[in-house]
mmCIF file of C-alpha atoms in Angstrom:
data_model
loop_
_atom_site.group_PDB
_atom_site.id
_atom_site.type_symbol
_atom_site.label_atom_id
_atom_site.label_comp_id
_atom_site.label_asym_id
_atom_site.label_seq_id
_atom_site.Cartn_x
_atom_site.Cartn_y
_atom_site.Cartn_z
ATOM 1 C CA MET A 18 55.135 104.619 192.202
ATOM 2 C CA LEU A 19 56.492 102.858 195.699
ATOM 3 C CA ILE A 20 59.194 101.575 193.482
ATOM 4 C CA TRP A 21 60.353 103.981 191.540
ATOM 5 C CA LEU A 22 60.115 106.288 194.854
ATOM 6 C CA ALA A 23 62.651 103.623 196.149
ATOM 7 C CA LEU A 24 64.528 103.653 192.912
ATOM 8 C CA GLY A 25 65.010 107.378 193.625
ATOM 9 C CA VAL A 26 67.409 106.839 196.619
ATOM 10 C CA PHE A 27 70.028 105.026 194.238
ATOM 11 C CA LEU A 28 69.738 107.845 191.737
ATOM 12 C CA GLY A 29 72.537 110.585 191.689
ATOM 13 C CA ILE A 30 74.193 113.053 190.146
ATOM 14 C CA HIS A 31 77.967 111.870 191.421
ATOM 15 C CA ILE A 32 80.217 109.589 189.766
ATOM 16 C CA LEU A 33 82.941 107.642 192.304
ATOM 17 C CA GLY A 34 84.508 105.627 189.023
ATOM 18 C CA ALA A 35 83.802 101.935 190.473
ATOM 19 C CA ARG A 36 82.478 99.258 188.388
ATOM 20 C CA ALA A 37 80.052 96.934 189.858
ATOM 21 C CA VAL A 38 80.688 92.853 189.592
ATOM 22 C CA CYS A 39 78.179 90.425 188.926
ATOM 23 C CA ASN A 40 76.391 88.848 191.851
ATOM 24 C CA VAL A 41 78.411 90.733 194.404
ATOM 25 C CA CYS A 42 77.226 93.171 196.909
ATOM 26 C CA ALA A 43 78.819 96.780 196.549
ATOM 27 C CA SER A 44 79.884 97.736 200.090
ATOM 28 C CA VAL A 45 78.737 101.331 199.370
ATOM 29 C CA SER A 46 75.036 100.722 198.548
ATOM 30 C CA ASN A 47 74.836 97.499 200.274
ATOM 31 C CA VAL A 48 73.148 96.357 196.519
ATOM 32 C CA ALA A 49 74.257 93.610 193.964
ATOM 33 C CA CYS A 50 73.783 94.194 190.215
ATOM 34 C CA ILE A 51 72.649 91.265 188.537
ATOM 35 C CA SER A 52 72.648 92.851 185.155
ATOM 36 C CA ASN A 53 73.476 95.534 183.631
ATOM 37 C CA THR A 54 70.253 97.083 184.362
ATOM 38 C CA ALA A 55 69.295 94.989 187.409
ATOM 39 C CA PHE A 56 69.930 94.789 190.771
ATOM 40 C CA GLN A 57 68.836 93.210 194.370
ATOM 41 C CA PHE A 58 69.258 94.540 197.902
ATOM 42 C CA CYS A 59 71.678 92.658 200.040
ATOM 43 C CA SER A 60 70.960 90.456 203.171
ATOM 44 C CA GLY A 61 73.040 91.303 206.468
ATOM 45 C CA SER A 62 75.590 88.683 205.435
ATOM 46 C CA ALA A 63 76.354 90.462 202.261
ATOM 47 C CA LEU A 64 74.232 87.766 199.378
ATOM 48 C CA PRO A 65 71.905 89.483 197.115
ATOM 49 C CA PHE A 66 67.674 88.526 198.114
ATOM 50 C CA GLY A 67 64.910 89.099 197.404
ATOM 51 C CA PRO A 68 62.822 90.901 194.108
ATOM 52 C CA VAL A 69 64.406 92.204 191.514
ATOM 53 C CA TYR A 70 64.314 95.968 190.616
ATOM 54 C CA LYS A 71 65.461 97.739 187.329
ATOM 55 C CA CYS A 72 67.228 101.196 186.726
ATOM 56 C CA PRO A 73 65.102 103.291 184.476
ATOM 57 C CA THR A 74 65.683 103.554 181.116
ATOM 58 C CA GLY A 75 68.908 105.110 180.309
ATOM 59 C CA TYR A 76 70.207 104.090 183.551
ATOM 60 C CA TYR A 77 72.980 101.157 184.588
ATOM 61 C CA CYS A 78 73.437 99.485 187.218
ATOM 62 C CA THR A 79 77.140 100.728 188.673
ATOM 63 C CA ALA A 80 79.059 100.122 192.385
ATOM 64 C CA ASN A 81 78.588 103.787 193.116
ATOM 65 C CA ASP A 82 76.845 105.214 195.893
ATOM 66 C CA ALA A 83 74.037 106.181 193.149
ATOM 67 C CA THR A 84 73.260 102.439 191.737
ATOM 68 C CA CYS A 85 71.734 103.789 188.697
ATOM 69 C CA ASN A 86 73.733 105.611 186.518
ATOM 70 C CA THR A 87 73.637 107.065 183.177
ATOM 71 C CA ASP A 88 77.692 106.480 182.670
ATOM 72 C CA VAL A 89 77.652 103.567 180.304
ATOM 73 C CA ALA A 90 81.102 102.728 181.169
ATOM 74 C CA LEU A 91 80.419 101.895 184.926
ATOM 75 C CA ARG A 92 77.856 99.245 184.055
ATOM 76 C CA SER A 93 78.113 96.034 185.535
ATOM 77 C CA CYS A 94 78.718 92.062 184.320
ATOM 78 C CA ILE A 95 81.533 93.796 181.320
ATOM 79 C CA GLY A 96 82.305 90.901 180.486
ATOM 80 C CA CYS A 97 78.987 89.192 179.914
ATOM 81 C CA GLY A 98 78.812 88.093 176.386
ATOM 82 C CA THR A 99 82.183 89.357 175.376
ATOM 83 C CA CYS A 100 84.861 87.519 174.082
ATOM 84 C CA ASN A 101 88.358 87.766 176.471
ATOM 85 C CA SER A 102 91.451 89.424 175.791
ATOM 86 C CA ASP A 103 92.795 86.069 174.080
ATOM 87 C CA ASN A 104 89.203 85.958 171.389
ATOM 88 C CA THR A 105 89.012 82.096 173.375
ATOM 89 C CA PHE A 106 85.464 82.394 174.792
ATOM 90 C CA ALA A 107 82.577 84.583 176.393
ATOM 91 C CA CYS A 108 80.492 83.969 178.962
ATOM 92 C CA LEU A 109 76.836 83.804 178.134
ATOM 93 C CA THR A 110 75.060 82.355 181.357
ATOM 94 C CA ALA A 111 76.397 81.809 184.911
ATOM 95 C CA THR A 112 77.411 78.570 183.922
ATOM 96 C CA THR A 113 77.625 78.567 179.434
ATOM 97 C CA PHE A 114 80.143 80.396 177.330
ATOM 98 C CA ALA A 115 80.726 80.724 173.391
ATOM 99 C CA LEU A 116 83.763 79.817 171.783
ATOM 100 C CA CYS A 117 85.286 83.154 169.942
ATOM 101 C CA LEU A 118 87.236 81.153 167.385
ATOM 102 C CA GLY A 119 89.811 83.525 167.570
ATOM 103 C CA THR A 120 87.815 86.471 166.571
ATOM 104 C CA SER A 121 86.106 88.915 168.813
ATOM 105 C CA THR A 122 82.755 87.742 167.991
ATOM 106 C CA PRO A 123 81.038 84.566 169.779
ATOM 107 C CA SER A 124 80.424 81.605 167.839
ATOM 108 C CA GLN A 125 77.588 79.092 167.049
ATOM 109 C CA ILE A 126 79.608 76.737 169.744
ATOM 110 C CA VAL A 127 78.078 77.081 172.514
ATOM 111 C CA GLY A 128 79.788 74.904 175.973
ATOM 112 C CA SER A 129 78.710 74.457 179.761
ATOM 113 C CA CYS A 130 80.258 74.013 182.618
ATOM 114 C CA GLY A 131 80.302 71.256 185.253
ATOM 115 C CA SER A 132 77.588 71.363 188.304
ATOM 116 C CA SER A 133 80.179 72.845 190.283
ATOM 117 C CA TYR A 134 81.765 75.274 187.901
ATOM 118 C CA VAL A 135 80.630 78.545 186.961
ATOM 119 C CA CYS A 136 82.037 80.573 183.439
ATOM 120 C CA ASP A 137 84.621 83.343 184.593
ATOM 121 C CA PHE A 138 86.125 85.536 182.537
ATOM 122 C CA ASP A 139 89.198 85.878 183.591
ATOM 123 C CA ASN A 140 89.623 81.939 183.833
ATOM 124 C CA PRO A 141 92.056 81.209 181.491
ATOM 125 C CA TYR A 142 90.519 77.610 181.353
ATOM 126 C CA ILE A 143 87.026 79.183 180.800
ATOM 127 C CA CYS A 144 84.919 77.065 184.114
ATOM 128 C CA GLY A 145 86.220 77.469 187.375
ATOM 129 C CA SER A 146 85.049 76.801 190.916
ATOM 130 C CA PRO A 147 83.637 79.260 192.734
ATOM 131 C CA ALA A 148 85.492 77.462 196.364
ATOM 132 C CA ALA A 149 88.737 78.444 194.549
ATOM 133 C CA GLY A 150 87.656 81.999 193.992
ATOM 134 C CA SER A 151 86.070 82.248 190.777
ATOM 135 C CA GLN A 152 83.198 84.430 190.120
ATOM 136 C CA ALA A 153 80.657 83.327 187.474
ATOM 137 C CA THR A 154 80.978 86.952 184.855
ATOM 138 C CA CYS A 155 77.281 86.808 183.986
ATOM 139 C CA PRO A 156 73.895 86.580 186.631
ATOM 140 C CA GLY A 157 71.799 83.870 186.311
ATOM 141 C CA ASP A 158 71.047 81.137 184.491
ATOM 142 C CA SER A 159 69.556 79.384 181.696
ATOM 143 C CA THR A 160 69.473 76.281 179.825
ATOM 144 C CA GLY A 161 70.627 76.305 176.249
ATOM 145 C CA THR A 162 69.070 74.597 173.248
ATOM 146 C CA GLY A 163 71.854 73.062 170.382
ATOM 147 C CA LEU A 164 73.271 69.438 169.043
ATOM 148 C CA ASP A 165 75.692 67.781 170.587
ATOM 149 C CA VAL A 166 78.892 68.672 168.175
ATOM 150 C CA SER A 167 80.191 64.762 168.472
ATOM 151 C CA ALA A 168 76.532 64.121 167.571
ATOM 152 C CA VAL A 169 76.198 65.533 163.884
ATOM 153 C CA THR A 170 78.047 64.269 160.530
ATOM 154 C CA PRO A 171 80.618 66.905 159.619
ATOM 155 C CA THR A 172 78.512 68.218 157.111
ATOM 156 C CA THR A 173 75.308 68.856 159.351
ATOM 157 C CA TYR A 174 77.816 70.682 161.229
ATOM 158 C CA CYS A 175 78.863 72.707 158.311
ATOM 159 C CA SER A 176 75.776 74.069 157.273
ATOM 160 C CA ILE A 177 74.724 75.106 160.519
ATOM 161 C CA VAL A 178 78.128 77.157 161.029
ATOM 162 C CA GLN A 179 78.457 77.870 157.188
ATOM 163 C CA GLN A 180 82.101 79.236 157.619
ATOM 164 C CA HIS A 181 84.885 78.215 155.580
ATOM 165 C CA GLY A 182 88.110 76.582 158.164
ATOM 166 C CA ARG A 183 88.703 74.690 160.925
ATOM 167 C CA PHE A 184 86.882 74.005 163.929
ATOM 168 C CA PRO A 185 86.411 72.096 167.433
ATOM 169 C CA TYR A 186 84.532 68.929 167.190
ATOM 170 C CA GLY A 187 84.471 67.777 170.882
ATOM 171 C CA ILE A 188 86.063 68.008 174.525
ATOM 172 C CA ASP A 189 87.028 64.647 175.490
ATOM 173 C CA LEU A 190 90.858 64.923 176.086
ATOM 174 C CA ASN A 191 92.101 61.815 174.560
ATOM 175 C CA THR A 192 89.992 61.665 171.357
ATOM 176 C CA THR A 193 87.536 64.545 169.953
ATOM 177 C CA CYS A 194 90.211 66.963 171.506
ATOM 178 C CA ARG A 195 92.904 65.661 168.950
ATOM 179 C CA GLN A 196 90.112 65.873 166.041
ATOM 180 C CA TYR A 197 88.603 69.164 164.336
ATOM 181 C CA ILE A 198 85.615 69.827 161.198
ATOM 182 C CA TYR A 199 87.194 71.488 157.960
ATOM 183 C CA CYS A 200 84.068 73.317 156.135
ATOM 184 C CA PHE A 201 84.345 74.162 152.855
ATOM 185 C CA LEU A 202 81.806 75.407 150.073
ATOM 186 C CA ASN A 203 80.909 72.516 147.357
ATOM 187 C CA ALA A 204 78.792 73.544 144.258
ATOM 188 C CA ASN A 205 77.316 76.438 146.371
ATOM 189 C CA ASN A 206 76.491 73.950 149.422
ATOM 190 C CA TRP A 207 78.458 73.451 152.613
ATOM 191 C CA ALA A 208 80.302 70.202 153.026
ATOM 192 C CA GLY A 209 82.734 69.052 155.801
ATOM 193 C CA GLY A 210 84.925 66.357 156.764
ATOM 194 C CA LEU A 211 86.558 65.229 160.132
ATOM 195 C CA TYR A 212 90.608 64.959 160.350
ATOM 196 C CA TYR A 213 92.878 63.892 163.155
ATOM 197 C CA CYS A 214 95.530 66.265 164.631
ATOM 198 C CA PRO A 215 99.169 64.262 164.024
ATOM 199 C CA GLY A 216 100.802 62.782 167.204
ATOM 200 C CA GLN A 217 99.691 63.728 170.332
ATOM 201 C CA THR A 218 98.593 66.967 169.330
ATOM 202 C CA TYR A 219 95.097 68.683 170.437
ATOM 203 C CA PHE A 220 92.745 71.140 168.021
ATOM 204 C CA ASN A 221 92.620 75.186 169.521
ATOM 205 C CA SER A 222 89.698 76.405 168.670
ATOM 206 C CA SER A 223 91.414 80.017 168.654
ATOM 207 C CA SER A 224 94.472 79.354 166.505
ATOM 208 C CA ARG A 225 92.529 76.816 164.529
ATOM 209 C CA TYR A 226 95.742 74.463 164.225
ATOM 210 C CA CYS A 227 96.988 71.437 165.867
ATOM 211 C CA GLY A 228 98.910 72.401 168.931
ATOM 212 C CA THR A 229 100.544 70.343 171.861
ATOM 213 C CA GLU A 230 98.982 72.677 174.833
ATOM 214 C CA VAL A 231 95.639 71.487 175.880
ATOM 215 C CA PRO A 232 92.607 73.486 174.756
ATOM 216 C CA ALA A 233 90.609 75.023 177.781
ATOM 217 C CA ARG A 234 87.251 73.808 176.809
ATOM 218 C CA CYS A 235 88.758 69.764 177.285
ATOM 219 C CA THR A 236 89.789 70.814 180.874
ATOM 220 C CA ASP A 237 87.742 69.493 183.743
ATOM 221 C CA GLY A 238 85.507 72.245 184.488
ATOM 222 C CA ILE A 239 83.546 71.837 180.985
ATOM 223 C CA ALA A 240 81.045 69.391 180.994
ATOM 224 C CA SER A 241 79.672 70.011 177.286
ATOM 225 C CA LEU A 242 80.104 71.527 173.698
ATOM 226 C CA THR A 243 77.257 72.294 171.514
ATOM 227 C CA LEU A 244 76.670 73.710 168.022
ATOM 228 C CA THR A 245 73.573 76.359 167.936
ATOM 229 C CA SER A 246 71.473 77.335 164.671
ATOM 230 C CA PRO A 247 71.461 80.975 163.503
#
């Protein structure tokens, strides 16, 4: 009862039009949304701390003075789990992401950022350093499970993906970034082969073609690339 009474202070009827940013303390409420429906109070140094509180069912955490609001358009962490404007990637947790392969839906090919990097929806290189101004798009973190993409055979890879076409194979700038797997159906069974991009080109996971531009997944901030089962 005490928790719900406390929450009542944060429920209001007016909308200010502000959208919260994950893990950032809102100046009007001194509260930080840590997901679309949960928040923490902030310390005097403007850092979220202490217990996690949840908004009532049907309410979303916002940056307004009324922290919990029924307007879904004002929810926090708007980019979490959503492919970016270039359909390159989607942040899944504070430090993990999924490649979008040129579509608006995250794929089963999941990567992780380096130890000092976070997944930033607005960073064209996927992972950025907080010291350089990058902000984690998603709150919290969890350990993902999957197979190392470069450690499975092309046929195993394709049997998991179950899609026709070309797919990225790895993140090493000098080797696997220049390779790709081609998946196809063979007598109702998924099969695949490993191919090399010509010359000094790299495989672009969004266009699914080889090009001279270094793909975002092959930059310094990326630590690994794995393949998850459906």
